[in-house]
Coordinates of C-alpha atoms in Angstrom, one line a residue:
X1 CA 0.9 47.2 -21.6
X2 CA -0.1 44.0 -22.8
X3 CA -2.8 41.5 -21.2
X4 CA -1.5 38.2 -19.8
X5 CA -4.1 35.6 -20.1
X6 CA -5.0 33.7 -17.4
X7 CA -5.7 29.8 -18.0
X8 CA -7.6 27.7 -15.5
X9 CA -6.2 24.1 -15.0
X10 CA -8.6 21.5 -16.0
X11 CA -10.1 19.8 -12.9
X12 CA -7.9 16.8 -12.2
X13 CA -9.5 13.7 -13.8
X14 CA -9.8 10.2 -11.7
X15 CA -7.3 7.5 -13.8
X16 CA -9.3 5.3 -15.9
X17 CA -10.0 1.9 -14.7
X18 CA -7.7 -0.8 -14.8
X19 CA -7.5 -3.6 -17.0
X20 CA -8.7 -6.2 -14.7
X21 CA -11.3 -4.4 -13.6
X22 CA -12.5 -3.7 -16.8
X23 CA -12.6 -7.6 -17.4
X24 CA -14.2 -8.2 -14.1
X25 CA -11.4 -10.7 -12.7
X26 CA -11.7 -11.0 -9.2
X27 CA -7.7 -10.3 -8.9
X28 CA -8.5 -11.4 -5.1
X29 CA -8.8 -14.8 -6.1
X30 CA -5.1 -15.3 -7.6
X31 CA -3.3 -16.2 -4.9
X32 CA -6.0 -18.8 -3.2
X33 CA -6.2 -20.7 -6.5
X34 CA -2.2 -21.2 -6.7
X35 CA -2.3 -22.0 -3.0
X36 CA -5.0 -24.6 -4.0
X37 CA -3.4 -26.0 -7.1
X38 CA 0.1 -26.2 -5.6
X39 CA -1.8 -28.0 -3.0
X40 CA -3.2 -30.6 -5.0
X41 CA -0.3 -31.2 -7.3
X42 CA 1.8 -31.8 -4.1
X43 CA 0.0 -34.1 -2.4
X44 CA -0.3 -36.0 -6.0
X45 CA 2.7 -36.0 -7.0
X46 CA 3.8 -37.6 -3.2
X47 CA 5.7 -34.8 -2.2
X48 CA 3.8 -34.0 1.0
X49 CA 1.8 -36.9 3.0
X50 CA -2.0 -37.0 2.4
X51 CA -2.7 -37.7 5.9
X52 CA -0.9 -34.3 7.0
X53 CA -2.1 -32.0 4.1
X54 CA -5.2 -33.7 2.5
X55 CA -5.3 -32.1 -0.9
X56 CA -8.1 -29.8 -1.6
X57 CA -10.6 -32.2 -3.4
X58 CA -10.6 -34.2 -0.2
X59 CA -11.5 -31.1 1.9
X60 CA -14.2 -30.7 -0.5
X61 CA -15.1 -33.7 0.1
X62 CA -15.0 -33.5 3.6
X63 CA -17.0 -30.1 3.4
X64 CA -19.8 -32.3 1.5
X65 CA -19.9 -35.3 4.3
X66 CA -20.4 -32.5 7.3
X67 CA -23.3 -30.4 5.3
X68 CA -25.1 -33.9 5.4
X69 CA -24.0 -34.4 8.7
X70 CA -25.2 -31.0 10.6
X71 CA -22.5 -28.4 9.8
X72 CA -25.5 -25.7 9.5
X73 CA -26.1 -25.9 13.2
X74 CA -21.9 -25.6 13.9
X75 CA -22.0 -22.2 11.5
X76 CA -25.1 -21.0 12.9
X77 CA -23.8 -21.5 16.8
X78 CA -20.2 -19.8 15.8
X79 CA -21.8 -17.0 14.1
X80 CA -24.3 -16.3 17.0
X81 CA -21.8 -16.1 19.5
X82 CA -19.5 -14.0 17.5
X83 CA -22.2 -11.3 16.7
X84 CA -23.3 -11.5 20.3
X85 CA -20.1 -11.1 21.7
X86 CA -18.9 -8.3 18.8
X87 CA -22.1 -6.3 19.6
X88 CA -22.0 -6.7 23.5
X89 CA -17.9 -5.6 23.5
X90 CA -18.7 -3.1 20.6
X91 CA -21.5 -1.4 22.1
X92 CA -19.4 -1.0 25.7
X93 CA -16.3 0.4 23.9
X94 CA -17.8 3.1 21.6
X95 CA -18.4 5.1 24.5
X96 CA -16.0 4.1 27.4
X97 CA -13.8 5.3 24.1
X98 CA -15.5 8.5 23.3
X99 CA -15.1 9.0 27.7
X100 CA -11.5 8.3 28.0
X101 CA -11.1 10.6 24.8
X102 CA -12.7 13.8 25.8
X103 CA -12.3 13.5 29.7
X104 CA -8.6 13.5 31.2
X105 CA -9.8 12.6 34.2
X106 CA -11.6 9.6 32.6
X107 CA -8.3 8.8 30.8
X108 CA -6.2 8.6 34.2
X109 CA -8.7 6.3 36.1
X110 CA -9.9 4.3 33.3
X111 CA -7.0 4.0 30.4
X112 CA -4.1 2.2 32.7
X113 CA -6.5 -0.9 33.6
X114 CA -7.8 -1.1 30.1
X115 CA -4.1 -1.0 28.4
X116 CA -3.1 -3.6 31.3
X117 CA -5.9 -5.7 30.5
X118 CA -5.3 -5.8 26.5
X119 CA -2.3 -7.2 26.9
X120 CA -3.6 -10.3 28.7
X121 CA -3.9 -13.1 26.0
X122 CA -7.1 -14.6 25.5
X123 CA -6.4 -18.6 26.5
X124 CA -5.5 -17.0 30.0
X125 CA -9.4 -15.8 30.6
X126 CA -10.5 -19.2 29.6
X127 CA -10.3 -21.1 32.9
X128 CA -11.4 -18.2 35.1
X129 CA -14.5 -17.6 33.1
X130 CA -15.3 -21.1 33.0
X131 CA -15.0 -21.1 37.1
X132 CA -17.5 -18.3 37.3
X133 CA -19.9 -18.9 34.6
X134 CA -19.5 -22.6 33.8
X135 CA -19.5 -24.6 30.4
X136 CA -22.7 -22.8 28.9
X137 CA -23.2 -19.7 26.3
X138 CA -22.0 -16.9 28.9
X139 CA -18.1 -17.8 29.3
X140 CA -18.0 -17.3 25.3
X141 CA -19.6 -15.0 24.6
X142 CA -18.0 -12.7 27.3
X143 CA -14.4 -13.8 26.2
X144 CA -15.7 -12.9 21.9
X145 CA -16.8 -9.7 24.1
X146 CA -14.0 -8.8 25.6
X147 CA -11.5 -9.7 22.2
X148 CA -13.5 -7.1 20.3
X149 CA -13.9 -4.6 23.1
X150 CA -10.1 -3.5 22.8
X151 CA -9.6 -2.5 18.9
X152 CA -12.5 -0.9 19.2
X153 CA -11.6 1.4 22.2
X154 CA -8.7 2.0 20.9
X155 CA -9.9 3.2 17.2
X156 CA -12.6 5.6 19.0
X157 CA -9.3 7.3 21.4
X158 CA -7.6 7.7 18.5
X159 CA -10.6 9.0 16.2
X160 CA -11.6 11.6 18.5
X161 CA -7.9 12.8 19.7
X162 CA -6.8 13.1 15.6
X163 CA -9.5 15.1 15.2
X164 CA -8.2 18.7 13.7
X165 CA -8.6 21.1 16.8
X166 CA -9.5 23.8 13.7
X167 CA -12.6 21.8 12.8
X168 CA -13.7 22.7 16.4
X169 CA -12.9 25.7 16.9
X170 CA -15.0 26.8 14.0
X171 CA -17.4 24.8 15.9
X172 CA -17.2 26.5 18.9
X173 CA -17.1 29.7 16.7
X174 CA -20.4 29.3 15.4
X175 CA -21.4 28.3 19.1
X176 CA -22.9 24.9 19.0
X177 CA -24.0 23.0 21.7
X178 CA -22.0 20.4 22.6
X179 CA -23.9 17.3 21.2
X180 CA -24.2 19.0 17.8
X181 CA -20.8 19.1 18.2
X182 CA -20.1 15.9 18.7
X183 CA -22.5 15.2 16.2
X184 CA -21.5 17.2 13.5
X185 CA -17.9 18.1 14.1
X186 CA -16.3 14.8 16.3
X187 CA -18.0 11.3 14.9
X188 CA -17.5 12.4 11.1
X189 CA -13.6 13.4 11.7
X190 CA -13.3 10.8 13.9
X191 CA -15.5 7.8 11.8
X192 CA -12.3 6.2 9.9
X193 CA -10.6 5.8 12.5
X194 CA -13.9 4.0 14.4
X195 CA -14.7 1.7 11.8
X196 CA -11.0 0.6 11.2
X197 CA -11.5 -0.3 15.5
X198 CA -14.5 -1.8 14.2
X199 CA -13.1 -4.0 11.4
X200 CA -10.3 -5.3 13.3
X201 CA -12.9 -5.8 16.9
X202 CA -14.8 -8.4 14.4
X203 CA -11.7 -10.1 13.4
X204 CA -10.4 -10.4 16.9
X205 CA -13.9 -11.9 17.6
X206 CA -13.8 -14.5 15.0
X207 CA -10.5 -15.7 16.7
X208 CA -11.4 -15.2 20.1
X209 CA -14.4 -17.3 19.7
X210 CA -12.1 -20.1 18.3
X211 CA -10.5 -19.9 21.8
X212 CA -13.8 -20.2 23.5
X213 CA -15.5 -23.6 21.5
X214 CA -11.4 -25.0 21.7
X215 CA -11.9 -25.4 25.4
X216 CA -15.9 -25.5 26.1
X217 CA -18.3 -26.4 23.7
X218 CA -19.9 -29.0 22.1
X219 CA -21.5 -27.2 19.0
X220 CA -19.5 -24.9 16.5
X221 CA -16.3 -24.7 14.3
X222 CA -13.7 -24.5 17.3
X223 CA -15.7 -28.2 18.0
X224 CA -15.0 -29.4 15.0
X225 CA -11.2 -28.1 15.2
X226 CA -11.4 -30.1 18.6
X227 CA -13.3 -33.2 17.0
X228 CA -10.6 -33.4 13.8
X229 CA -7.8 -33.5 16.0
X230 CA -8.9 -35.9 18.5
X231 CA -10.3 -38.0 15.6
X232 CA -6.4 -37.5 13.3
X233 CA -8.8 -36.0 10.6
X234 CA -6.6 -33.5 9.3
X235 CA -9.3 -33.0 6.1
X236 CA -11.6 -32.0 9.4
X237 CA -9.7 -29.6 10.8
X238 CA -8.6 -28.0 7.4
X239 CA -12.6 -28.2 6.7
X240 CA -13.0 -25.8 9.5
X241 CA -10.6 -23.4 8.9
X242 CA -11.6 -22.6 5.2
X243 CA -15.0 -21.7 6.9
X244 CA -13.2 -19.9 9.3
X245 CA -11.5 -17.7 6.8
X246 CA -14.9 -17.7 4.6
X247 CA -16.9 -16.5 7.4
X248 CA -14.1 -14.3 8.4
X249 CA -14.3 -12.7 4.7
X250 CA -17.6 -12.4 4.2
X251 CA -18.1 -10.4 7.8
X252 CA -15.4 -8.1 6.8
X253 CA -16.5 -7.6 3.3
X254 CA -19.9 -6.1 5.1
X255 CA -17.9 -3.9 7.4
X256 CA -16.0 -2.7 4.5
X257 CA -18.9 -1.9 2.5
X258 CA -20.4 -0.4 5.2
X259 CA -17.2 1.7 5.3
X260 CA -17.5 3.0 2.1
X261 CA -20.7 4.2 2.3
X262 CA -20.2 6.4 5.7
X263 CA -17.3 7.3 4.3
X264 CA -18.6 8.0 0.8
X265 CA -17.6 11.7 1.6
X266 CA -13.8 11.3 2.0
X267 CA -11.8 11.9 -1.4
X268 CA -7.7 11.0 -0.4
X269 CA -5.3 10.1 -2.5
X270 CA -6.1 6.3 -2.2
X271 CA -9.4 6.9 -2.7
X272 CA -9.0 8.5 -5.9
X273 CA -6.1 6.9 -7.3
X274 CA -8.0 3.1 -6.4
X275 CA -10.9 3.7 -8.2

């Protein structure tokens, strides 16, 4: 009787880089510059009105006059308030979440108010926190608080109730106690989905804190948003929404890298197939 070999497949292999990783182009760049030089040709070339879409060199320009003229204290108040507000609604939904998601009886008392309450849009808490708190740092920061409380909450339910019920009941196997549990079983099944809630809380707070300086405030970049349109300085407004979307960036670049680190363990498809 004759022997069949047996092979082992080779261990699958990640794909090689890409090309334009290789060369180090920031492919993420591509689009903004078109935008930009399409942009700029236009208003040139008179097909779009300079004093509605100023081309890019004049927002540059613009960006120059306001660094002379105190734009470091408008970044530094917007950022404040959003990190205030994104830790303050953060730190309340991580374990209202983790509540709703373990207890039933939490979910029925608390989880009808808070899907009520999400849907409420965020101009419409404007006036009634400004008659309870007034015009100062309190009514904003509560409203960037409440924007980033509901993504949050909602990627902490859904974390802890996709967790496999197999990964705990090996748990409960081994007899843990409950907080190891939690510990070692719950937050690492349940950390994607928590830092996705946490990604898109800090982009809600970014906008949410636009809503706050467009109504009350006399320092930060929803002022100047306020300031460029009462002033018909389009460049202005445009100014503050590139620093919007820079700030915006750069705050989700950190979460994101902070993402791949705590998640350093995970090996998906995407994960493999994007490296």
């Amino acid at each position: 009787m004759e022997r069949q070999a047996i092979t082992l497949d080779a261990p699958p292999q990640s794909p090689p880089p890409r090309a334009w990783r290789r060369l180090g182009f920031p492919l993420g760049l591509l689009l903004p510059a078109l935008i930009l030089i399409g942009a700029e040709a236009g208003v040139r070339a008179g097909l779009v009105p300079a004093n509605l879409l100023p081309p890019p060199s004049a927002i540059l320009e613009s960006l120059s006059w306001l660094l002379e003229n105190g734009l470091a204290g408008h970044v530094g108040a917007s950022t404040l308030r959003v990190a205030a507000g994104f830790a303050a609604g953060a730190l309340l939904a991580l374990p209202l979440g983790a509540l709703v998601a373990l207890n039933r009886r939490a979910e029925s008392v608390l989880d009808p108010s808070f899907q009520a309450l999400r849907a409420i849009p965020s101009l419409a808490w404007v006036p009634l926190l400004l008659l309870w708190f007034g015009i100062d740092e309190a009514p904003k920061i509560i409203l960037i608080a409440i924007g980033a409380f509901f993504p949050v909450y909602m990627g902490v339910v859904a974390g802890i109730r996709g967790v496999d019920r197999g990964l705990t009941e090996v748990g409960l196997l081994y007899r843990i106690s409950p907080l190891a549990l939690a510990r070692r079983v719950l937050l690492p099944a349940a950390l994607p989905s928590v830092l996705t809630g946490l990604r898109n809380g800090l982009s809600l707070a970014w906008m949410f804190m636009v809503a706050a300086e467009l109504i009350a405030a006399s320092r930060g970049l929803g002022y100047l948003l306020t300031d460029g349109r009462e002033s018909s300085r389009a460049d202005i407004m445009l100014a503050a929404i590139v620093l919007l979307a820079l700030l915006g960036k750069a705050s989700d670049s950190a979460m994101q890298a902070l993402e791949r680190r705590w998640l350093a363990w995970r090996d998906s498809y995407v994960e493999r197939t994007m490296r």
